[in-house]
Amino acid sequence: MFKEIIALTLCCLFIAVYAAPATTTAEQEEKPHPYNFAFEEKDANYTLTRQEEMDEQGTVKGSYSYIDRDGIFRTVNYIADENGFRAAIQSNEPGLTNSAPAGTTFQIN
Ligand SMILES: *[C@@H]1O[C@H](CO)[C@@H](O)[C@H](O)[C@H]1NC(C)=O
């Protein structure tokens, strides 16, 4: 079920991107096309969430998270803008410690 939702979401995204109205000037072509989407998949054993948005400046912000039925979770928040892609990971998974490899912060609760 989750794979179908991802496939459907990606499919819709591609359609949204390629179905964007034809532009006439170079300036219009460079303008970002803001969008946002969010969904959640849940059953007795886990909850998955995913959301992302892009604003008028082309800055992309999003997150995804997984929580199992024992409360073990991992949440990834990310941003992509003129300064590149940065991610911050929050988790309570056993065996992880706070760190910041490759500009990605790990916050272990
Ligand atoms: C949740 O996990 C249990 C144990 O693995 C399994 O028996 C059950 O079918 C799962 N429930 C769902 C909704 O997948």
Coordinates of C-alpha atoms and ligand atoms in Angstrom, one line a residue:
M1 CA 0.0 0.0 0.0
F2 CA 2.7 2.5 1.0
K3 CA 4.7 1.8 -2.3
E4 CA 1.6 2.5 -4.3
I5 CA 1.1 5.8 -2.4
I6 CA 4.7 6.8 -3.1
A7 CA 4.4 5.8 -6.8
L8 CA 1.2 7.7 -7.1
T9 CA 2.6 10.7 -5.4
L10 CA 5.7 10.7 -7.6
C11 CA 3.6 10.2 -10.6
C12 CA 1.4 13.2 -9.7
L13 CA 4.5 15.3 -9.0
F14 CA 6.0 14.5 -12.5
I15 CA 2.6 15.3 -14.1
A16 CA 2.5 18.5 -12.2
V17 CA 6.0 19.5 -13.2
Y18 CA 5.6 18.6 -16.9
A19 CA 2.1 19.9 -17.2
A20 CA 3.2 23.3 -16.1
P21 CA 2.0 25.9 -18.6
A22 CA 4.4 26.7 -21.5
T23 CA 6.3 29.9 -20.8
T24 CA 7.3 32.5 -23.3
T25 CA 10.3 34.3 -21.8
A26 CA 13.5 33.1 -20.2
E27 CA 12.5 35.0 -17.0
Q28 CA 9.3 33.1 -16.7
E29 CA 11.0 29.7 -17.3
E30 CA 13.4 30.3 -14.4
K31 CA 10.5 31.1 -11.9
P32 CA 10.0 28.3 -9.4
H33 CA 6.6 26.7 -9.4
P34 CA 5.5 26.5 -5.7
Y35 CA 3.9 23.2 -4.6
N36 CA 3.2 21.2 -1.5
F37 CA 2.1 17.8 -0.6
A38 CA 1.7 15.7 2.5
F39 CA 0.5 12.2 3.3
E40 CA 0.4 9.8 6.2
E41 CA 0.2 6.0 6.2
K42 CA -0.7 4.3 9.4
D43 CA -1.6 0.8 10.7
A44 CA -1.4 -1.0 14.0
N45 CA 2.4 -1.3 13.8
Y46 CA 3.7 1.9 12.4
T47 CA 3.0 5.5 11.2
L48 CA 4.8 7.0 8.2
T49 CA 4.5 10.6 7.3
R50 CA 5.9 12.6 4.4
Q51 CA 5.5 16.3 3.5
E52 CA 7.3 18.7 1.3
E53 CA 6.8 22.2 -0.1
M54 CA 8.6 24.7 -2.3
D55 CA 8.1 28.4 -2.1
E56 CA 8.2 31.2 -4.7
Q57 CA 12.0 31.5 -4.2
G58 CA 12.5 27.8 -5.0
T59 CA 13.4 26.9 -1.4
V60 CA 12.3 23.3 -0.7
K61 CA 11.5 22.2 2.8
G62 CA 10.2 18.8 3.8
S63 CA 10.2 16.0 6.3
Y64 CA 9.6 12.3 6.6
S65 CA 9.2 10.2 9.7
Y66 CA 8.7 6.7 10.8
I67 CA 7.3 5.6 14.2
D68 CA 6.9 2.0 15.1
R69 CA 4.4 0.6 17.6
D70 CA 7.0 0.6 20.4
G71 CA 7.6 4.4 19.9
I72 CA 10.9 4.1 18.1
F73 CA 11.0 6.9 15.7
R74 CA 13.2 8.7 13.1
T75 CA 12.3 12.0 11.7
V76 CA 14.2 13.7 8.9
N77 CA 13.7 17.4 8.3
Y78 CA 15.5 18.9 5.3
I79 CA 15.8 22.1 3.4
A80 CA 17.3 22.8 0.0
D81 CA 18.0 26.4 -1.0
E82 CA 20.8 28.5 -2.4
N83 CA 23.0 27.3 0.4
G84 CA 22.6 23.6 -0.6
F85 CA 20.8 20.7 1.0
R86 CA 20.8 20.3 4.8
A87 CA 19.1 17.6 6.8
A88 CA 18.5 17.3 10.5
I89 CA 17.6 13.8 11.9
Q90 CA 15.8 13.2 15.2
S91 CA 15.6 9.7 16.5
N92 CA 15.4 7.6 19.7
E93 CA 16.7 4.5 17.9
P94 CA 19.1 2.5 20.1
G95 CA 22.8 2.8 19.2
L96 CA 22.7 6.3 17.9
T97 CA 24.5 9.3 19.4
N98 CA 24.4 13.0 18.7
S99 CA 26.6 13.9 15.8
A100 CA 26.9 16.1 12.8
P101 CA 28.5 14.2 9.9
A102 CA 28.6 15.8 6.5
G103 CA 26.6 18.8 7.7
T104 CA 23.7 16.6 8.8
T105 CA 22.8 16.9 12.4
F106 CA 21.6 13.8 14.4
Q107 CA 19.6 14.7 17.5
I108 CA 19.1 11.6 19.6
N109 CA 16.3 11.9 22.3
Ligands
LIG1 C1 1.5 -5.9 13.2 O1 2.5 -6.8 13.6 C2 2.1 -8.1 14.1 C3 3.3 -8.8 14.6 O2 4.3 -8.8 13.7 C4 1.4 -8.8 12.9 O3 0.9 -10.1 13.4 C5 0.2 -8.0 12.5 O4 -0.4 -8.6 11.3 C6 0.7 -6.6 12.1 N1 -0.5 -5.7 11.8 C7 -0.6 -5.1 10.7 C8 -1.9 -4.3 10.6 O5 0.2 -5.2 9.7

